[in-house]
Amino acid sequence: MQPTAPRNRLRKMLRVGIPVLLTVLLAGCLLPPDPKTEAGRDVFNLYLVVLALAAIVFIGVEGFILYAVFRYRRKPGDDVLPEQLHGNNKVEVVWTLIPTVIVLVLFVVSIMTLNEVEARSENPGVTIEVQGFQWSWNFVYEDGPTIGPRGNEPPELAVPVGEPVRLILTSDNVIHAFYVPQFLLKRDMVPVNENGTPNDIEFVVSEAGTYAGQCAEFCGTDHAGMVFTVNAMPRADYDAYIAAIEDGETPPTGGGDCETTIDISANNTRFDIDEFEVPADTAFCIAFENLEDVPHNVAILSGSEALFEGSFLNEAGSIIYEVPALPAGDYTFVCQAHIQAMAGTVTVTE
Amino acid sequence: MSARTMQAHPSGEHEAAAAVAHGQSGMPMALVGMLLFIASEVMFFGGLFATYFNARAGFAGTWGPPEGGHIDLPLAAVLTAILVASSFTMQFGVWAIRRGDTGKLKLWTGITLGLGILFLAGQLYDYTELGFGLSDGVFSTVFYTLTGFHGAHVFGGAIGLTVVLARALRGQFSRQNHVAVEAVSMYWHFVDVVWIALFLIIYFLR
Amino acid sequence: MATTTLEPRAGSYHRSWVLDWLTTVDHKKIGILYIVNSFLFFFAAGFLALLIRSELAVPGMQFLDQNTYNQAFTMHGTIMIFLFVVPVLAGFGNYIVPLQLGAPDMAFPRINALSFWLLPLGGLLIFSGYLFGGAAAEGWTGYAPLTSDRFAPGVGTDLWIIGLALVGTASIMGAINFIATIFKMRAPGMTLMRMPIFVWTILVTATLILLATPVLTAGLIALFIDRNYGGSFFDPAVGGNPILWQHIFWFFGHPEVYIVILPAMGVVSEILPVFSRKPLFGYKAFVFATVAIGLLSFSVWAHHMFTTGAVFLPFFSFMTALIAIPTGIKMFNWLGTLWRGKLILATPMLFSLGFLSMFLIGGISGVMLASPPIDFHVQDTYFVVAHLHYVFFGGSVFGVFAAAYYWFPKMTGRKLNEPLGKIHFWIHFIGFNLAFFPMHQLGLSGMPRRIGDYSPDAGWTILNMVSTVGAFMIAVSIIPFLINVVATLINGEPAGDNPWEGNTLEWATTSPPPPHNFDRLPPIHSERPLFFLTQGHGHAVERPEDLVEEEIVDEKPGDIERRPKDLV
């Protein structure tokens, strides 16, 4: 049966239209975020190469399937068998070569990019230990402060722009993963035994800004809430930021606005105060400073039920807890690691 | 309709085709099954051995039993000798029944079963003397898991031997019909080989 | 038995019918039990999927709390993989492999029954965690040390371990049975290179199960010892190594992927030739590619662990990329089968074509994931979720439905309704792509998997909503399928022995086959023993007798090229 004219046109439309449509679709989406690190840019470019290869294969194969469905569909009443073709060695050799070449190209370009991503400088500008715990983060600056979660605010990782930042990724409980989508980089934070070395990563942020990050390895109940932000800023701002934290001030960027801030410090397994008073139904902050290398936190209990649990400072450092509003009444505040020795009274007044 | 067409083509082959039966030729089906089962067991112990090597490679400090405990090489060597000997006695039993000698089959199977039980008893005694438990660190965990699962397999083999012995005593085996003896002996040799590997790795490659 | 004169009373007849199914050792009944059982678990796990998608449709926690959500995706993954996709394909294998071999049953019929009955037992144990304070909630991969007794004290995780060990044992016994059957019970004349391609894929699958699953069993035992007897395999706090679990799990888990996909490839490789009215293009290459995939599958496990920093990336990246070559060969073989065929777009063919186009996407994203730098970005994100669903669902489950429509007439003697089947296919196909294609983009923009909640500022809301709509479309598409099955069983079109003009031996007996399967077998000179018997019948050939006399000599590639011209 000869194809009629409209059929021909339809076929031509399909033959041209579908690849174009798919290309537009593929080009319009299926892209990672705009990379904000130098190595991330390499990964992005690698991804573009791979996506192009993928698009060629996709369009070729899906195109052929569609073509076959339209072109070779059996006409009603056609009982004649098609040629019973069992194979063709030459063709099969050729099409063994096609995927071989594609994957070899992919492998070579991947390893080249991998070397960029995995490059380590001798003297990184900053080295920060990232501690993952259930379910937040501590950022421990080498010879500097520790920044942890601040109440309901996700913890903020401050890094300088334009110089290598080395992160040592540790966990003392389950496996977490450090992931910043806009860096196109993630690495597992594996708890290691005494013979193990923690993972590290290194990157150079190319553009100042705040970037969302999140734990990417399922780590239990509140895995979804284990988020952080990266605050990348010029070196001078970065130095000021760190200095402010070391002075116990709220860092210049971010941080909560608290009408009431209670200062508590811990030393020799004791709190420096044994009572404080806050207004009822009003959120407040606790600026907690740990003066020794013993894990401490501040939690507020009503009986044995914890109304607020601040994250632990495992060594000397400071943190600002944002405590949600409490109804009027008397509560206790404790360090949950030393409930007997470190306790005091919170009076919430009308 | 296909049947009709087939009839149009008389060739002696289809009559034979209808008579497809279990294990028509070559190795008996039960032995094929046993060989495949042993293949899966090899992978099972392979997995356990992998945990051993992984733990050993990642261990800080001296690899071995925890403080206050020890492993008993002489006793383990005796146990090894017992188990290796039992492999030979098992094989003598198999050769006996291949000749049709049911008397010798009973004798050798009985001896093999005795050696197997002796091995298990020796291992249990060993456990009581070592001075460390499963939860005393990584070495202890892999040690007891490996030897324990091997012991469980010896126990399984002993049950198989008991069945073979009981059937032999009832005169159920003959020169032509003794697949169960062959199958159990295969398994027993396998358990023996696993032990030799265990012995070399735990006691010698420390 | 047929001459028995005792008339059973109505009540006792009913009971014996149930007892008959409970105690059967007939591979066909066991096959059907496998399939029915698997679909029940499919519906249960599918319900969990709908819960997950409902929760993710918009930001915030609406239906579930975090813990329930974590249990839901853990159970969804575990049940779908271990109690649906693997066993349902094993069920088709159970039914079809002995028939395709011309054998009266499996090699070990009683072990066959046992390995089936362990499945519902294991599945119910896994699910029963819900009755004892919560099911396992650590993901189907159960990464240590999250599964340790410190972080997962509930008994649900122990039940998960025991259930999986039972299911694993069942599949090992099933694998032994398949391999023994295939090696020992082929009809006279059926050499290995004349076996139907589905049998080949089952053979390789069974070998992978035989060699991979025991390793998982060892790992599960180690985990159980850690949790219950103070062992220290995986917990770093007591000197263990959590990465060891990942090695063990994926040493099993990657072959598992091929355990899941190979039989589906086999199904499609049976259907495409029949509905293109051509032989499979490059049978030998296809067999070698299948074996090559099986071999390679044991050397690629660590590509699941690129971001752990604990594996040698170039090696595993290279081996993983290599798998694309045999897979590519298969894809070309399928396309070669379509080429110049005469395609009949019945429902089995639609699902097979759906398999080709969807599995292609899963294959492409798999090759992308083989590149470590790209994996660093998309590992553990929705990109991986998209990838694995394009392989498991777009691949295997499309294969399952293709098999269901293709072999239903053989199993029941009745053909499923075509219009309903096509409705099922199209809703399914569109729903599937709506549900899973957006996940590629979600993953690329950084949405991690296994989160029950996400920020409204992340820009993931629209795609998640689309995905949820797609998931419900898939659920809706099952309705015409179920109606079709029930209606066909009650009053379906009788199928006859060979409704599709298939060329393998299962079509050479009645539908459904008698308990002993075959009264007589045709001679076997190729992988398509029925080809001349059926194709020489009623179509272009006027005198089939002549043809049969002359042509059933030896169908070898090479001879065959000139034969169709005689036919035409």
PDB file of C-alpha atoms in Angstrom, chain A residues 30-110:
ATOM      1  CA  LEU A  30      17.641  18.121  32.987  1.00  0.00           C
ATOM      2  CA  LEU A  31      20.420  20.395  34.106  1.00  0.00           C
ATOM      3  CA  PRO A  32      22.100  20.653  37.473  1.00  0.00           C
ATOM      4  CA  PRO A  33      22.079  24.054  39.169  1.00  0.00           C
ATOM      5  CA  ASP A  34      24.492  26.698  37.997  1.00  0.00           C
ATOM      6  CA  PRO A  35      27.741  25.613  39.673  1.00  0.00           C
ATOM      7  CA  LYS A  36      29.289  27.917  42.273  1.00  0.00           C
ATOM      8  CA  THR A  37      32.650  26.242  42.663  1.00  0.00           C
ATOM      9  CA  GLU A  38      35.510  25.839  40.226  1.00  0.00           C
ATOM     10  CA  ALA A  39      35.419  22.048  40.255  1.00  0.00           C
ATOM     11  CA  GLY A  40      31.648  22.211  40.103  1.00  0.00           C
ATOM     12  CA  ARG A  41      32.014  24.009  36.792  1.00  0.00           C
ATOM     13  CA  ASP A  42      34.102  21.096  35.504  1.00  0.00           C
ATOM     14  CA  VAL A  43      31.474  18.632  36.631  1.00  0.00           C
ATOM     15  CA  PHE A  44      28.805  20.720  34.969  1.00  0.00           C
ATOM     16  CA  ASN A  45      30.716  20.730  31.697  1.00  0.00           C
ATOM     17  CA  LEU A  46      31.288  16.994  31.959  1.00  0.00           C
ATOM     18  CA  TYR A  47      27.577  16.582  32.558  1.00  0.00           C
ATOM     19  CA  LEU A  48      26.815  18.562  29.405  1.00  0.00           C
ATOM     20  CA  VAL A  49      29.032  16.234  27.356  1.00  0.00           C
ATOM     21  CA  VAL A  50      27.394  13.180  28.872  1.00  0.00           C
ATOM     22  CA  LEU A  51      23.922  14.626  28.433  1.00  0.00           C
ATOM     23  CA  ALA A  52      24.665  15.299  24.772  1.00  0.00           C
ATOM     24  CA  LEU A  53      25.804  11.701  24.273  1.00  0.00           C
ATOM     25  CA  ALA A  54      22.741  10.528  26.150  1.00  0.00           C
ATOM     26  CA  ALA A  55      20.476  12.686  24.019  1.00  0.00           C
ATOM     27  CA  ILE A  56      21.954  11.266  20.829  1.00  0.00           C
ATOM     28  CA  VAL A  57      21.414   7.697  22.016  1.00  0.00           C
ATOM     29  CA  PHE A  58      17.970   8.526  23.333  1.00  0.00           C
ATOM     30  CA  ILE A  59      16.784  10.221  20.173  1.00  0.00           C
ATOM     31  CA  GLY A  60      18.339   7.553  17.977  1.00  0.00           C
ATOM     32  CA  VAL A  61      16.792   4.598  19.752  1.00  0.00           C
ATOM     33  CA  GLU A  62      13.421   6.086  20.634  1.00  0.00           C
ATOM     34  CA  GLY A  63      13.256   7.510  17.131  1.00  0.00           C
ATOM     35  CA  PHE A  64      13.879   4.091  15.663  1.00  0.00           C
ATOM     36  CA  ILE A  65      11.232   2.503  17.886  1.00  0.00           C
ATOM     37  CA  LEU A  66       8.675   5.092  16.784  1.00  0.00           C
ATOM     38  CA  TYR A  67       9.769   4.711  13.190  1.00  0.00           C
ATOM     39  CA  ALA A  68       9.432   0.929  13.390  1.00  0.00           C
ATOM     40  CA  VAL A  69       6.016   1.179  14.979  1.00  0.00           C
ATOM     41  CA  PHE A  70       4.729   3.373  12.161  1.00  0.00           C
ATOM     42  CA  ARG A  71       6.700   1.972   9.270  1.00  0.00           C
ATOM     43  CA  TYR A  72       6.582  -1.759   9.969  1.00  0.00           C
ATOM     44  CA  ARG A  73       3.149  -2.078  11.462  1.00  0.00           C
ATOM     45  CA  ARG A  74       1.405  -5.057   9.917  1.00  0.00           C
ATOM     46  CA  LYS A  75      -1.406  -4.129   7.593  1.00  0.00           C
ATOM     47  CA  PRO A  76      -4.682  -5.913   8.295  1.00  0.00           C
ATOM     48  CA  GLY A  77      -4.946  -9.116   6.284  1.00  0.00           C
ATOM     49  CA  ASP A  78      -1.251  -9.227   5.461  1.00  0.00           C
ATOM     50  CA  ASP A  79      -0.349 -12.812   6.175  1.00  0.00           C
ATOM     51  CA  VAL A  80       2.921 -12.901   4.318  1.00  0.00           C
ATOM     52  CA  LEU A  81       5.861 -13.473   6.578  1.00  0.00           C
ATOM     53  CA  PRO A  82       8.616 -10.903   6.535  1.00  0.00           C
ATOM     54  CA  GLU A  83      12.119 -12.009   5.723  1.00  0.00           C
ATOM     55  CA  GLN A  84      13.279 -14.275   8.530  1.00  0.00           C
ATOM     56  CA  LEU A  85      16.500 -12.488   9.280  1.00  0.00           C
ATOM     57  CA  HIS A  86      18.471 -14.225  12.035  1.00  0.00           C
ATOM     58  CA  GLY A  87      21.314 -11.806  12.288  1.00  0.00           C
ATOM     59  CA  ASN A  88      24.170 -10.190  10.481  1.00  0.00           C
ATOM     60  CA  ASN A  89      27.659 -10.499  11.843  1.00  0.00           C
ATOM     61  CA  LYS A  90      28.993  -7.317  10.281  1.00  0.00           C
ATOM     62  CA  VAL A  91      26.174  -5.210  11.608  1.00  0.00           C
ATOM     63  CA  GLU A  92      26.501  -6.783  15.020  1.00  0.00           C
ATOM     64  CA  VAL A  93      30.212  -6.055  15.195  1.00  0.00           C
ATOM     65  CA  VAL A  94      29.551  -2.442  14.283  1.00  0.00           C
ATOM     66  CA  TRP A  95      26.912  -1.992  16.890  1.00  0.00           C
ATOM     67  CA  THR A  96      29.080  -3.573  19.500  1.00  0.00           C
ATOM     68  CA  LEU A  97      31.616  -0.900  18.708  1.00  0.00           C
ATOM     69  CA  ILE A  98      29.152   1.968  19.109  1.00  0.00           C
ATOM     70  CA  PRO A  99      28.479   1.519  22.846  1.00  0.00           C
ATOM     71  CA  THR A 100      32.121   0.564  23.360  1.00  0.00           C
ATOM     72  CA  VAL A 101      33.322   3.859  21.940  1.00  0.00           C
ATOM     73  CA  ILE A 102      30.705   5.833  23.834  1.00  0.00           C
ATOM     74  CA  VAL A 103      31.539   4.330  27.202  1.00  0.00           C
ATOM     75  CA  LEU A 104      35.282   4.635  26.648  1.00  0.00           C
ATOM     76  CA  VAL A 105      34.902   8.317  25.824  1.00  0.00           C
ATOM     77  CA  LEU A 106      32.695   8.732  28.849  1.00  0.00           C
ATOM     78  CA  PHE A 107      35.183   6.924  31.038  1.00  0.00           C
ATOM     79  CA  VAL A 108      38.142   9.035  29.919  1.00  0.00           C
ATOM     80  CA  VAL A 109      36.405  12.384  30.317  1.00  0.00           C
ATOM     81  CA  SER A 110      35.001  11.279  33.659  1.00  0.00           C
TER      82      SER A 110
END
